mmCIF file of C-alpha atoms in Angstrom:
data_model
loop_
_atom_site.group_PDB
_atom_site.id
_atom_site.type_symbol
_atom_site.label_atom_id
_atom_site.label_comp_id
_atom_site.label_asym_id
_atom_site.label_seq_id
_atom_site.Cartn_x
_atom_site.Cartn_y
_atom_site.Cartn_z
ATOM 1 C CA UNK A 65 5.246 16.201 -18.086
ATOM 2 C CA UNK A 66 3.324 14.730 -15.108
ATOM 3 C CA UNK A 67 1.422 17.573 -13.022
ATOM 4 C CA UNK A 68 2.501 17.583 -9.333
ATOM 5 C CA UNK A 69 -0.966 18.331 -7.777
ATOM 6 C CA UNK A 70 -3.302 15.850 -7.393
ATOM 7 C CA UNK A 71 -6.583 16.086 -9.113
ATOM 8 C CA UNK A 72 -9.094 17.201 -7.016
ATOM 9 C CA UNK A 73 -11.324 14.360 -5.374
ATOM 10 C CA UNK A 74 -14.860 14.475 -6.402
ATOM 11 C CA UNK A 75 -16.705 16.235 -3.459
ATOM 12 C CA UNK A 76 -19.492 14.087 -1.858
ATOM 13 C CA UNK A 77 -22.350 16.626 -3.864
ATOM 14 C CA UNK A 78 -20.838 15.577 -7.117
ATOM 15 C CA UNK A 79 -20.369 11.868 -6.521
ATOM 16 C CA UNK A 80 -24.060 11.978 -5.371
ATOM 17 C CA UNK A 81 -25.267 13.681 -8.481
ATOM 18 C CA UNK A 82 -23.064 11.037 -10.494
ATOM 19 C CA UNK A 83 -24.561 8.153 -8.761
ATOM 20 C CA UNK A 84 -28.371 9.717 -9.572
ATOM 21 C CA UNK A 85 -27.166 9.657 -13.265
ATOM 22 C CA UNK A 86 -25.473 6.169 -13.173
ATOM 23 C CA UNK A 87 -28.603 4.778 -10.814
ATOM 24 C CA UNK A 88 -31.656 7.218 -10.812
ATOM 25 C CA UNK A 89 -33.365 6.823 -7.748
ATOM 26 C CA UNK A 90 -30.111 6.230 -5.468
ATOM 27 C CA UNK A 91 -28.403 9.648 -5.019
ATOM 28 C CA UNK A 92 -30.714 11.234 -2.324
ATOM 29 C CA UNK A 93 -29.647 8.685 0.269
ATOM 30 C CA UNK A 94 -26.178 8.039 -0.557
ATOM 31 C CA UNK A 95 -23.555 7.542 2.208
ATOM 32 C CA UNK A 96 -20.465 9.119 0.938
ATOM 33 C CA UNK A 97 -16.816 7.549 2.233
ATOM 34 C CA UNK A 98 -12.954 7.444 1.653
ATOM 35 C CA UNK A 99 -10.402 5.637 2.368
ATOM 36 C CA UNK A 100 -6.303 6.652 1.636
ATOM 37 C CA UNK A 101 -3.417 5.619 -0.817
ATOM 38 C CA UNK A 102 -0.352 4.600 1.545
ATOM 39 C CA UNK A 103 3.313 5.652 0.579
ATOM 40 C CA UNK A 104 5.828 3.252 2.517
ATOM 41 C CA UNK A 105 9.006 4.819 3.770
ATOM 42 C CA UNK A 106 10.543 2.042 4.626
ATOM 43 C CA UNK A 107 10.126 -1.590 5.627
ATOM 44 C CA UNK A 108 9.100 -3.495 2.234
ATOM 45 C CA UNK A 109 8.258 -7.149 1.564
ATOM 46 C CA UNK A 110 8.794 -7.407 5.381
ATOM 47 C CA UNK A 111 5.082 -7.339 6.410
ATOM 48 C CA UNK A 112 3.904 -10.863 5.217
ATOM 49 C CA UNK A 113 7.598 -12.381 7.116
ATOM 50 C CA UNK A 114 6.177 -10.867 10.695
ATOM 51 C CA UNK A 115 8.651 -7.679 10.489
ATOM 52 C CA UNK A 116 8.419 -4.031 11.030
ATOM 53 C CA UNK A 117 6.807 -1.581 8.333
ATOM 54 C CA UNK A 118 6.320 2.476 8.129
ATOM 55 C CA UNK A 119 3.855 3.374 6.167
ATOM 56 C CA UNK A 120 2.160 6.691 5.536
ATOM 57 C CA UNK A 121 -1.421 7.267 4.297
ATOM 58 C CA UNK A 122 -1.519 10.009 1.992
ATOM 59 C CA UNK A 123 -3.785 12.380 0.644
ATOM 60 C CA UNK A 124 -4.545 10.502 -2.739
ATOM 61 C CA UNK A 125 -7.878 8.768 -1.720
ATOM 62 C CA UNK A 126 -10.696 6.584 -3.003
ATOM 63 C CA UNK A 127 -14.144 7.860 -2.698
ATOM 64 C CA UNK A 128 -17.076 6.021 -2.781
ATOM 65 C CA UNK A 129 -21.200 6.783 -2.973
ATOM 66 C CA UNK A 130 -23.307 4.583 -2.125
ATOM 67 C CA UNK A 131 -27.450 3.880 -1.296
ATOM 68 C CA UNK A 132 -28.428 0.451 0.132
ATOM 69 C CA UNK A 133 -31.311 -1.153 -1.870
ATOM 70 C CA UNK A 134 -33.694 -3.855 -0.286
ATOM 71 C CA UNK A 135 -32.379 -6.375 -2.811
ATOM 72 C CA UNK A 136 -29.102 -8.288 -2.739
ATOM 73 C CA UNK A 137 -27.477 -7.331 -6.079
ATOM 74 C CA UNK A 138 -24.184 -4.630 -5.872
ATOM 75 C CA UNK A 139 -23.551 -2.378 -9.000
ATOM 76 C CA UNK A 140 -20.648 -0.010 -9.178
ATOM 77 C CA UNK A 141 -19.624 1.850 -11.631
ATOM 78 C CA UNK A 142 -15.657 2.961 -11.234
ATOM 79 C CA UNK A 143 -16.116 7.117 -12.767
ATOM 80 C CA UNK A 144 -12.274 6.899 -13.182
ATOM 81 C CA UNK A 145 -11.815 4.308 -15.585
ATOM 82 C CA UNK A 146 -15.569 3.603 -16.872
ATOM 83 C CA UNK A 147 -15.554 0.104 -15.636
ATOM 84 C CA UNK A 148 -18.947 -1.242 -14.580
ATOM 85 C CA UNK A 149 -19.131 -4.683 -12.274
ATOM 86 C CA UNK A 150 -22.198 -6.487 -10.551
ATOM 87 C CA UNK A 151 -22.434 -9.318 -8.397
ATOM 88 C CA UNK A 152 -25.239 -10.927 -6.037
ATOM 89 C CA UNK A 153 -24.533 -11.281 -2.430
ATOM 90 C CA UNK A 154 -26.107 -14.928 -2.434
ATOM 91 C CA UNK A 155 -23.505 -15.893 -5.297
ATOM 92 C CA UNK A 156 -19.708 -14.520 -4.802
ATOM 93 C CA UNK A 157 -18.024 -17.021 -6.505
ATOM 94 C CA UNK A 158 -15.863 -17.570 -8.615
ATOM 95 C CA UNK A 159 -13.240 -15.182 -8.100
ATOM 96 C CA UNK A 160 -13.976 -12.057 -10.529
ATOM 97 C CA UNK A 161 -11.526 -10.296 -12.351
ATOM 98 C CA UNK A 162 -10.355 -6.401 -12.479
ATOM 99 C CA UNK A 163 -11.799 -3.816 -9.466
ATOM 100 C CA UNK A 164 -15.113 -5.339 -8.780
ATOM 101 C CA UNK A 165 -13.099 -8.225 -7.804
ATOM 102 C CA UNK A 166 -12.009 -6.203 -4.848
ATOM 103 C CA UNK A 167 -15.253 -5.226 -3.844
ATOM 104 C CA UNK A 168 -16.952 -8.757 -3.908
ATOM 105 C CA UNK A 169 -13.602 -9.876 -2.023
ATOM 106 C CA UNK A 170 -14.680 -7.166 0.949
ATOM 107 C CA UNK A 171 -18.561 -8.483 0.529
ATOM 108 C CA UNK A 172 -17.445 -11.898 1.177
ATOM 109 C CA UNK A 173 -15.503 -11.260 3.718
ATOM 110 C CA UNK A 174 -17.852 -9.376 5.684
ATOM 111 C CA UNK A 175 -20.398 -12.030 5.355
ATOM 112 C CA UNK A 176 -17.977 -14.629 6.242
ATOM 113 C CA UNK A 177 -17.414 -12.481 9.545
ATOM 114 C CA UNK A 178 -21.359 -12.748 10.612
ATOM 115 C CA UNK A 179 -22.213 -9.101 8.750
ATOM 116 C CA UNK A 180 -25.910 -8.902 7.204
ATOM 117 C CA UNK A 181 -25.265 -7.168 3.907
ATOM 118 C CA UNK A 182 -28.076 -5.021 1.776
ATOM 119 C CA UNK A 183 -27.849 -4.621 -1.987
ATOM 120 C CA UNK A 184 -25.815 -1.665 -3.209
ATOM 121 C CA UNK A 185 -25.738 0.554 -5.922
ATOM 122 C CA UNK A 186 -22.311 2.792 -6.133
ATOM 123 C CA UNK A 187 -19.945 5.047 -7.740
ATOM 124 C CA UNK A 188 -16.271 5.313 -7.349
ATOM 125 C CA UNK A 189 -13.822 8.164 -7.888
ATOM 126 C CA UNK A 190 -10.229 8.070 -7.223
ATOM 127 C CA UNK A 191 -7.149 10.135 -7.627
ATOM 128 C CA UNK A 192 -4.886 7.690 -6.856
ATOM 129 C CA UNK A 193 -2.769 6.043 -9.480
ATOM 130 C CA UNK A 194 -3.189 2.434 -10.756
ATOM 131 C CA UNK A 195 -0.517 0.169 -10.854
ATOM 132 C CA UNK A 196 1.794 2.764 -9.196
ATOM 133 C CA UNK A 197 2.584 0.794 -5.702
ATOM 134 C CA UNK A 198 0.346 3.126 -3.672
ATOM 135 C CA UNK A 199 -1.851 0.402 -2.410
ATOM 136 C CA UNK A 200 -5.117 1.353 -4.463
ATOM 137 C CA UNK A 201 -6.036 -2.101 -3.916
ATOM 138 C CA UNK A 202 -6.326 -1.453 -0.277
ATOM 139 C CA UNK A 203 -8.081 1.564 -0.286
ATOM 140 C CA UNK A 204 -10.831 0.498 -2.411
ATOM 141 C CA UNK A 205 -10.686 -2.694 0.217
ATOM 142 C CA UNK A 206 -11.270 -0.489 2.857
ATOM 143 C CA UNK A 207 -13.587 2.473 1.138
ATOM 144 C CA UNK A 208 -15.986 -0.426 0.120
ATOM 145 C CA UNK A 209 -15.890 -1.897 3.558
ATOM 146 C CA UNK A 210 -17.401 1.074 4.680
ATOM 147 C CA UNK A 211 -19.687 1.278 2.079
ATOM 148 C CA UNK A 212 -21.290 -2.004 2.314
ATOM 149 C CA UNK A 213 -21.676 -1.419 6.058
ATOM 150 C CA UNK A 214 -23.179 1.728 5.738
ATOM 151 C CA UNK A 215 -23.760 4.645 8.153
ATOM 152 C CA UNK A 216 -23.244 1.546 11.282
ATOM 153 C CA UNK A 217 -19.791 1.324 10.091
ATOM 154 C CA UNK A 218 -17.713 -1.495 11.061
ATOM 155 C CA UNK A 219 -18.652 -0.621 15.030
ATOM 156 C CA UNK A 220 -21.811 -3.127 14.063
ATOM 157 C CA UNK A 221 -19.772 -5.689 13.626
ATOM 158 C CA UNK A 222 -17.610 -5.289 16.899
ATOM 159 C CA UNK A 223 -14.480 -4.113 14.540
ATOM 160 C CA UNK A 224 -12.453 -1.695 15.253
ATOM 161 C CA UNK A 225 -10.137 -0.281 12.363
ATOM 162 C CA UNK A 226 -7.276 -2.783 12.676
ATOM 163 C CA UNK A 227 -10.047 -5.815 12.995
ATOM 164 C CA UNK A 228 -11.183 -4.006 9.725
ATOM 165 C CA UNK A 229 -8.039 -3.700 8.008
ATOM 166 C CA UNK A 230 -7.377 -7.618 8.645
ATOM 167 C CA UNK A 231 -10.839 -8.915 7.412
ATOM 168 C CA UNK A 232 -9.734 -6.532 4.090
ATOM 169 C CA UNK A 233 -6.677 -8.200 3.993
ATOM 170 C CA UNK A 234 -8.551 -11.607 4.384
ATOM 171 C CA UNK A 235 -10.613 -10.627 1.319
ATOM 172 C CA UNK A 236 -7.180 -9.659 -0.970
ATOM 173 C CA UNK A 237 -5.412 -13.150 0.418
ATOM 174 C CA UNK A 238 -8.633 -15.746 0.037
ATOM 175 C CA UNK A 239 -10.640 -14.262 -2.725
ATOM 176 C CA UNK A 240 -8.639 -11.814 -5.028
ATOM 177 C CA UNK A 241 -6.058 -14.030 -4.453
ATOM 178 C CA UNK A 242 -2.575 -11.891 -3.665
ATOM 179 C CA UNK A 243 -1.057 -13.097 -0.724
ATOM 180 C CA UNK A 244 -0.549 -9.659 0.649
ATOM 181 C CA UNK A 245 0.790 -8.803 3.972
ATOM 182 C CA UNK A 246 -1.284 -6.286 6.333
ATOM 183 C CA UNK A 247 0.401 -3.462 5.389
ATOM 184 C CA UNK A 248 -1.367 -1.773 2.909
ATOM 185 C CA UNK A 249 -5.171 -2.284 4.712
ATOM 186 C CA UNK A 250 -3.314 -1.210 7.868
ATOM 187 C CA UNK A 251 -2.368 1.922 6.981
ATOM 188 C CA UNK A 252 -5.575 3.300 5.059
ATOM 189 C CA UNK A 253 -7.865 2.126 8.025
ATOM 190 C CA UNK A 254 -5.458 4.015 10.599
ATOM 191 C CA UNK A 255 -3.428 6.603 8.751
ATOM 192 C CA UNK A 256 -2.767 9.484 10.951
ATOM 193 C CA UNK A 257 -1.906 13.440 9.356
ATOM 194 C CA UNK A 258 0.728 13.998 12.246
ATOM 195 C CA UNK A 259 3.196 10.901 10.206
ATOM 196 C CA UNK A 260 3.852 7.700 9.683
ATOM 197 C CA UNK A 261 2.440 4.402 11.609
ATOM 198 C CA UNK A 262 5.358 1.728 12.624
ATOM 199 C CA UNK A 263 3.526 -1.519 12.582
ATOM 200 C CA UNK A 264 4.981 -4.819 14.372
ATOM 201 C CA UNK A 265 3.120 -7.298 11.871
ATOM 202 C CA UNK A 266 3.711 -9.961 14.194
ATOM 203 C CA UNK A 267 1.684 -8.527 17.486
ATOM 204 C CA UNK A 268 0.055 -5.583 15.711
ATOM 205 C CA UNK A 269 1.381 -3.065 18.108
ATOM 206 C CA UNK A 270 1.880 0.094 16.481
ATOM 207 C CA UNK A 271 2.310 3.679 16.866
ATOM 208 C CA UNK A 272 2.637 7.198 15.159
ATOM 209 C CA UNK A 273 6.277 8.278 14.226
ATOM 210 C CA UNK A 274 5.978 12.376 13.559
ATOM 211 C CA UNK A 275 7.981 13.378 10.921
ATOM 212 C CA UNK A 276 9.872 16.587 9.649
ATOM 213 C CA UNK A 277 6.707 17.821 7.966
ATOM 214 C CA UNK A 278 7.370 21.685 8.705
ATOM 215 C CA UNK A 279 10.699 21.359 7.108
ATOM 216 C CA UNK A 280 10.583 18.535 4.822
ATOM 217 C CA UNK A 281 8.116 16.830 2.281
ATOM 218 C CA UNK A 282 7.430 13.522 1.000
ATOM 219 C CA UNK A 283 7.200 13.174 -2.171
ATOM 220 C CA UNK A 284 6.261 10.422 -4.218
ATOM 221 C CA UNK A 285 7.936 10.035 -8.178
ATOM 222 C CA UNK A 286 5.910 8.120 -10.714
ATOM 223 C CA UNK A 287 8.363 6.450 -13.287
ATOM 224 C CA UNK A 288 5.450 6.008 -15.777
ATOM 225 C CA UNK A 289 6.058 2.404 -16.040
ATOM 226 C CA UNK A 290 2.750 0.511 -14.338
ATOM 227 C CA UNK A 291 3.853 -2.024 -11.441
ATOM 228 C CA UNK A 292 4.636 -5.370 -12.919
ATOM 229 C CA UNK A 293 5.126 -6.977 -9.826
ATOM 230 C CA UNK A 294 1.770 -9.355 -10.905
ATOM 231 C CA UNK A 295 0.451 -11.906 -8.169
ATOM 232 C CA UNK A 296 2.119 -14.859 -9.241
ATOM 233 C CA UNK A 297 5.288 -13.193 -8.859
ATOM 234 C CA UNK A 298 4.213 -11.471 -5.532
ATOM 235 C CA UNK A 299 3.233 -14.838 -4.496
ATOM 236 C CA UNK A 300 6.899 -16.761 -5.588
ATOM 237 C CA UNK A 301 8.631 -14.087 -3.411
ATOM 238 C CA UNK A 302 6.593 -14.791 -0.569
ATOM 239 C CA UNK A 303 6.831 -18.871 -0.978
ATOM 240 C CA UNK A 304 10.448 -18.279 -1.254
ATOM 241 C CA UNK A 305 10.452 -16.634 2.461
ATOM 242 C CA UNK A 306 8.057 -19.538 3.458
ATOM 243 C CA UNK A 307 10.322 -22.323 2.282
ATOM 244 C CA UNK A 308 13.394 -20.846 3.892
ATOM 245 C CA UNK A 309 11.650 -20.323 7.269
ATOM 246 C CA UNK A 310 10.698 -24.337 6.458
ATOM 247 C CA UNK A 311 14.917 -25.417 6.134
ATOM 248 C CA UNK A 312 15.557 -22.907 8.902
ATOM 249 C CA UNK A 313 13.244 -24.008 11.737
ATOM 250 C CA UNK A 314 14.705 -27.499 10.832
ATOM 251 C CA UNK A 315 17.758 -26.809 12.285
ATOM 252 C CA UNK A 316 16.596 -24.249 14.535
ATOM 253 C CA UNK A 317 12.884 -24.257 15.909
ATOM 254 C CA UNK A 318 12.826 -20.741 17.286
ATOM 255 C CA UNK A 319 12.959 -19.680 13.740
ATOM 256 C CA UNK A 320 8.972 -19.473 13.230
ATOM 257 C CA UNK A 321 9.620 -16.635 10.569
ATOM 258 C CA UNK A 322 12.147 -14.324 9.337
ATOM 259 C CA UNK A 323 11.495 -11.685 11.654
ATOM 260 C CA UNK A 324 12.938 -14.275 14.174
ATOM 261 C CA UNK A 325 16.573 -14.067 12.549
ATOM 262 C CA UNK A 326 19.323 -11.013 13.053
ATOM 263 C CA UNK A 327 22.102 -10.851 10.955
ATOM 264 C CA UNK A 328 24.142 -13.044 13.293
ATOM 265 C CA UNK A 329 21.980 -15.872 13.220
ATOM 266 C CA UNK A 330 21.101 -15.715 9.275
ATOM 267 C CA UNK A 331 25.056 -15.573 8.854
ATOM 268 C CA UNK A 332 25.279 -19.186 11.276
ATOM 269 C CA UNK A 333 22.643 -20.896 9.213
ATOM 270 C CA UNK A 334 23.496 -19.149 5.470
ATOM 271 C CA UNK A 335 24.941 -22.516 4.528
ATOM 272 C CA UNK A 336 21.569 -24.245 4.797
ATOM 273 C CA UNK A 337 19.968 -21.743 1.994
ATOM 274 C CA UNK A 338 20.544 -21.908 -1.824
ATOM 275 C CA UNK A 339 22.314 -18.519 -3.098
ATOM 276 C CA UNK A 340 18.906 -17.023 -4.616
ATOM 277 C CA UNK A 341 16.889 -18.022 -1.083
ATOM 278 C CA UNK A 342 19.857 -16.648 1.172
ATOM 279 C CA UNK A 343 19.617 -13.127 -0.629
ATOM 280 C CA UNK A 344 15.749 -12.953 0.039
ATOM 281 C CA UNK A 345 16.235 -14.028 3.079
ATOM 282 C CA UNK A 346 19.300 -11.443 3.384
ATOM 283 C CA UNK A 347 16.508 -8.561 2.057
ATOM 284 C CA UNK A 348 14.185 -9.320 4.836
ATOM 285 C CA UNK A 349 16.473 -9.484 7.506
ATOM 286 C CA UNK A 350 18.595 -6.718 6.945
ATOM 287 C CA UNK A 351 15.217 -4.668 5.982
ATOM 288 C CA UNK A 352 13.679 -4.942 9.570
ATOM 289 C CA UNK A 353 16.874 -3.845 11.055
ATOM 290 C CA UNK A 354 17.022 -0.330 8.730
ATOM 291 C CA UNK A 355 13.113 0.319 9.797
ATOM 292 C CA UNK A 356 14.372 0.289 13.541
ATOM 293 C CA UNK A 357 17.206 2.553 12.372
ATOM 294 C CA UNK A 358 14.897 4.835 10.504
ATOM 295 C CA UNK A 359 12.088 5.062 13.275
ATOM 296 C CA UNK A 360 15.296 5.960 15.641
ATOM 297 C CA UNK A 361 16.731 8.609 13.201
ATOM 298 C CA UNK A 362 13.710 10.517 12.991
ATOM 299 C CA UNK A 363 13.199 10.490 16.576
ATOM 300 C CA UNK A 364 16.889 12.004 16.972
ATOM 301 C CA UNK A 365 16.308 14.044 13.918
ATOM 302 C CA UNK A 366 19.259 12.486 12.245
ATOM 303 C CA UNK A 367 18.180 13.123 8.497
ATOM 304 C CA UNK A 368 21.080 11.728 7.130
ATOM 305 C CA UNK A 369 21.035 8.307 9.133
ATOM 306 C CA UNK A 370 17.328 8.404 7.433
ATOM 307 C CA UNK A 371 19.299 9.086 3.557
ATOM 308 C CA UNK A 372 21.540 5.938 4.662
ATOM 309 C CA UNK A 373 18.863 3.385 5.375
ATOM 310 C CA UNK A 374 17.298 4.518 2.506
ATOM 311 C CA UNK A 375 19.653 4.438 -0.059
ATOM 312 C CA UNK A 376 20.626 0.307 1.516
ATOM 313 C CA UNK A 377 17.079 -0.430 1.237
ATOM 314 C CA UNK A 378 16.806 0.285 -2.605
ATOM 315 C CA UNK A 379 20.229 -1.537 -3.107
ATOM 316 C CA UNK A 380 18.744 -4.985 -1.068
ATOM 317 C CA UNK A 381 15.420 -4.438 -3.082
ATOM 318 C CA UNK A 382 17.512 -4.175 -6.138
ATOM 319 C CA UNK A 383 20.193 -7.013 -5.433
ATOM 320 C CA UNK A 384 18.884 -9.177 -2.804
ATOM 321 C CA UNK A 385 15.057 -9.525 -3.281
ATOM 322 C CA UNK A 386 15.148 -8.401 -7.028
ATOM 323 C CA UNK A 387 12.084 -6.460 -7.570
ATOM 324 C CA UNK A 388 13.317 -3.052 -8.532
ATOM 325 C CA UNK A 389 13.776 -2.390 -12.336
ATOM 326 C CA UNK A 390 16.127 -0.189 -14.406
ATOM 327 C CA UNK A 391 13.187 2.849 -14.531
ATOM 328 C CA UNK A 392 13.060 2.879 -10.579
ATOM 329 C CA UNK A 393 16.692 2.648 -10.209
ATOM 330 C CA UNK A 394 17.050 5.336 -12.446
ATOM 331 C CA UNK A 395 14.667 7.933 -10.698
ATOM 332 C CA UNK A 396 16.120 6.991 -7.757
ATOM 333 C CA UNK A 397 19.668 8.178 -9.221
ATOM 334 C CA UNK A 398 18.095 11.180 -10.290
ATOM 335 C CA UNK A 399 16.430 12.158 -7.551
ATOM 336 C CA UNK A 400 19.704 11.823 -4.719
ATOM 337 C CA UNK A 401 22.015 14.098 -7.295
ATOM 338 C CA UNK A 402 19.689 16.744 -6.378
ATOM 339 C CA UNK A 403 20.646 18.977 -3.341
ATOM 340 C CA UNK A 404 18.201 19.002 -0.650
ATOM 341 C CA UNK A 405 16.861 15.441 -1.056
ATOM 342 C CA UNK A 406 17.360 13.843 2.541
ATOM 343 C CA UNK A 407 17.034 9.993 0.655
ATOM 344 C CA UNK A 408 15.023 8.250 -2.218
ATOM 345 C CA UNK A 409 14.225 4.277 -2.631
ATOM 346 C CA UNK A 410 10.941 2.223 -4.331
ATOM 347 C CA UNK A 411 8.189 1.944 -2.726
ATOM 348 C CA UNK A 412 5.574 -0.628 -3.103
ATOM 349 C CA UNK A 413 5.934 -3.995 -4.354
ATOM 350 C CA UNK A 414 8.318 -3.194 -7.233
ATOM 351 C CA UNK A 415 9.103 -3.802 -11.100
ATOM 352 C CA UNK A 416 7.562 -0.326 -11.627
ATOM 353 C CA UNK A 417 5.509 2.150 -9.856
ATOM 354 C CA UNK A 418 7.288 4.640 -7.980
ATOM 355 C CA UNK A 419 9.767 6.355 -5.914
ATOM 356 C CA UNK A 420 9.354 7.571 -2.115
ATOM 357 C CA UNK A 421 11.377 10.898 -1.336
ATOM 358 C CA UNK A 422 12.291 12.939 1.934
ATOM 359 C CA UNK A 423 12.998 16.013 0.605
ATOM 360 C CA UNK A 424 13.277 20.007 1.854
ATOM 361 C CA UNK A 425 10.508 21.610 1.059
ATOM 362 C CA UNK A 426 12.442 24.414 -0.732
ATOM 363 C CA UNK A 427 14.020 21.639 -2.940
ATOM 364 C CA UNK A 428 10.528 20.190 -4.206
ATOM 365 C CA UNK A 429 10.657 22.430 -7.386
ATOM 366 C CA UNK A 430 14.447 21.371 -8.044
ATOM 367 C CA UNK A 431 13.838 17.558 -7.396
ATOM 368 C CA UNK A 432 10.560 17.977 -10.067
ATOM 369 C CA UNK A 433 12.800 19.923 -12.426
ATOM 370 C CA UNK A 434 15.711 17.475 -12.220
ATOM 371 C CA UNK A 435 13.158 14.255 -13.101
ATOM 372 C CA UNK A 436 10.978 16.260 -15.993
ATOM 373 C CA UNK A 437 14.619 17.067 -17.169
ATOM 374 C CA UNK A 438 16.346 14.218 -16.741
ATOM 375 C CA UNK A 439 14.514 10.944 -16.315
ATOM 376 C CA UNK A 440 12.530 10.815 -20.019
ATOM 377 C CA UNK A 441 16.125 11.224 -21.676
ATOM 378 C CA UNK A 442 17.173 8.211 -19.579
ATOM 379 C CA UNK A 443 14.096 6.040 -20.057
ATOM 380 C CA UNK A 444 11.969 7.408 -22.715
ATOM 381 C CA UNK A 445 8.852 7.420 -20.138
ATOM 382 C CA UNK A 446 6.996 10.398 -19.088
ATOM 383 C CA UNK A 447 7.492 10.804 -15.061
ATOM 384 C CA UNK A 448 4.933 12.198 -12.492
ATOM 385 C CA UNK A 449 5.967 13.941 -9.298
ATOM 386 C CA UNK A 450 3.434 13.959 -6.284
ATOM 387 C CA UNK A 451 3.945 15.841 -3.023
ATOM 388 C CA UNK A 452 1.708 14.149 -0.596
ATOM 389 C CA UNK A 453 0.829 15.007 2.874
ATOM 390 C CA UNK A 454 -0.045 12.289 5.559
ATOM 391 C CA UNK A 455 -3.845 11.433 5.767
ATOM 392 C CA UNK A 456 -6.319 9.851 8.104
ATOM 393 C CA UNK A 457 -7.534 6.297 7.824
ATOM 394 C CA UNK A 458 -10.978 5.592 6.241
ATOM 395 C CA UNK A 459 -14.444 6.513 7.026
ATOM 396 C CA UNK A 460 -17.527 8.074 5.963
ATOM 397 C CA UNK A 461 -16.837 11.860 5.003
ATOM 398 C CA UNK A 462 -18.987 14.179 6.853
ATOM 399 C CA UNK A 463 -20.710 17.164 5.195
ATOM 400 C CA UNK A 464 -19.619 18.247 1.654
ATOM 401 C CA UNK A 465 -15.653 17.746 2.358
#
């Protein structure tokens, strides 16, 4: 069965050795940077609707060792997959495919923002599962930005972490072609070891929400089914929301995004929408309400209410937004049958990937045993169980840690 322990990230020393092997002469002067993945506690598909999200940066991450060069060429070796990619900073288009597209997109966005970049030779290592809904793409973007900017970091461009997150979002939206919201890049840039991050995706106001980490753990359960919500399906969900806003705004100009609807106002306007669009909108509106309810419950220590919000969120993603899967549903059902599991729900864009679970620490092994015994029988797939801890946001790794 899948291991619960993350394979150790490559140390900076190991990465420099790998860089030297891939690009002789480059390793000695390398800067090593990192960026975390994230798991979203609640607030799914709300970020691009200017709503609320509650992600946690996690201790699975991407690390890059990079050495600046006098030329204008960027060459990257992805150690985990063996993929290699390259591009010229003077010829970034047309858009590329594969992991190198995210690096090229960040280079494009940085240059659009006025950065003067040098060539780069880099190696990339990761202990983030790909396609699991833990935002490996945003982690790669943030790490690539730090690597491309070099020791001066984003401050050289006058960017704070939020500004860098927005720049990386632009790279994914306009260069890669996935119209994601800001949540993933925000979490990778501004992660906090103390807890979750409540973000208002309209105002960009945010704050840390402490989690009951002394008594409870976050556990990610990977379904063994790669996330299948590709760019076209993701963009279709977003387009449906935008069409709904256009229809509703014609009747009520105060509706600038789905953020502006509460359940009562949606009930008034519901006859204007076809049944499928109404279901999509209903998920976003009620999910925003659930984010607020979860934050209040966490701050009050009411974990029963947290579990209820998780359950309602998963049902809404399954039934109204249509982005769950039989594998995700089975994983949630198994987890919620385990004594000590506070709540379980799918996390990420959907159609495969992972669930997030808030679990009493003394029940983590019990959850793992239940998943490893029951899930393969129900699905024929091999799961993996990852206890995770909150982590700091992206930056340069000092020393050899």
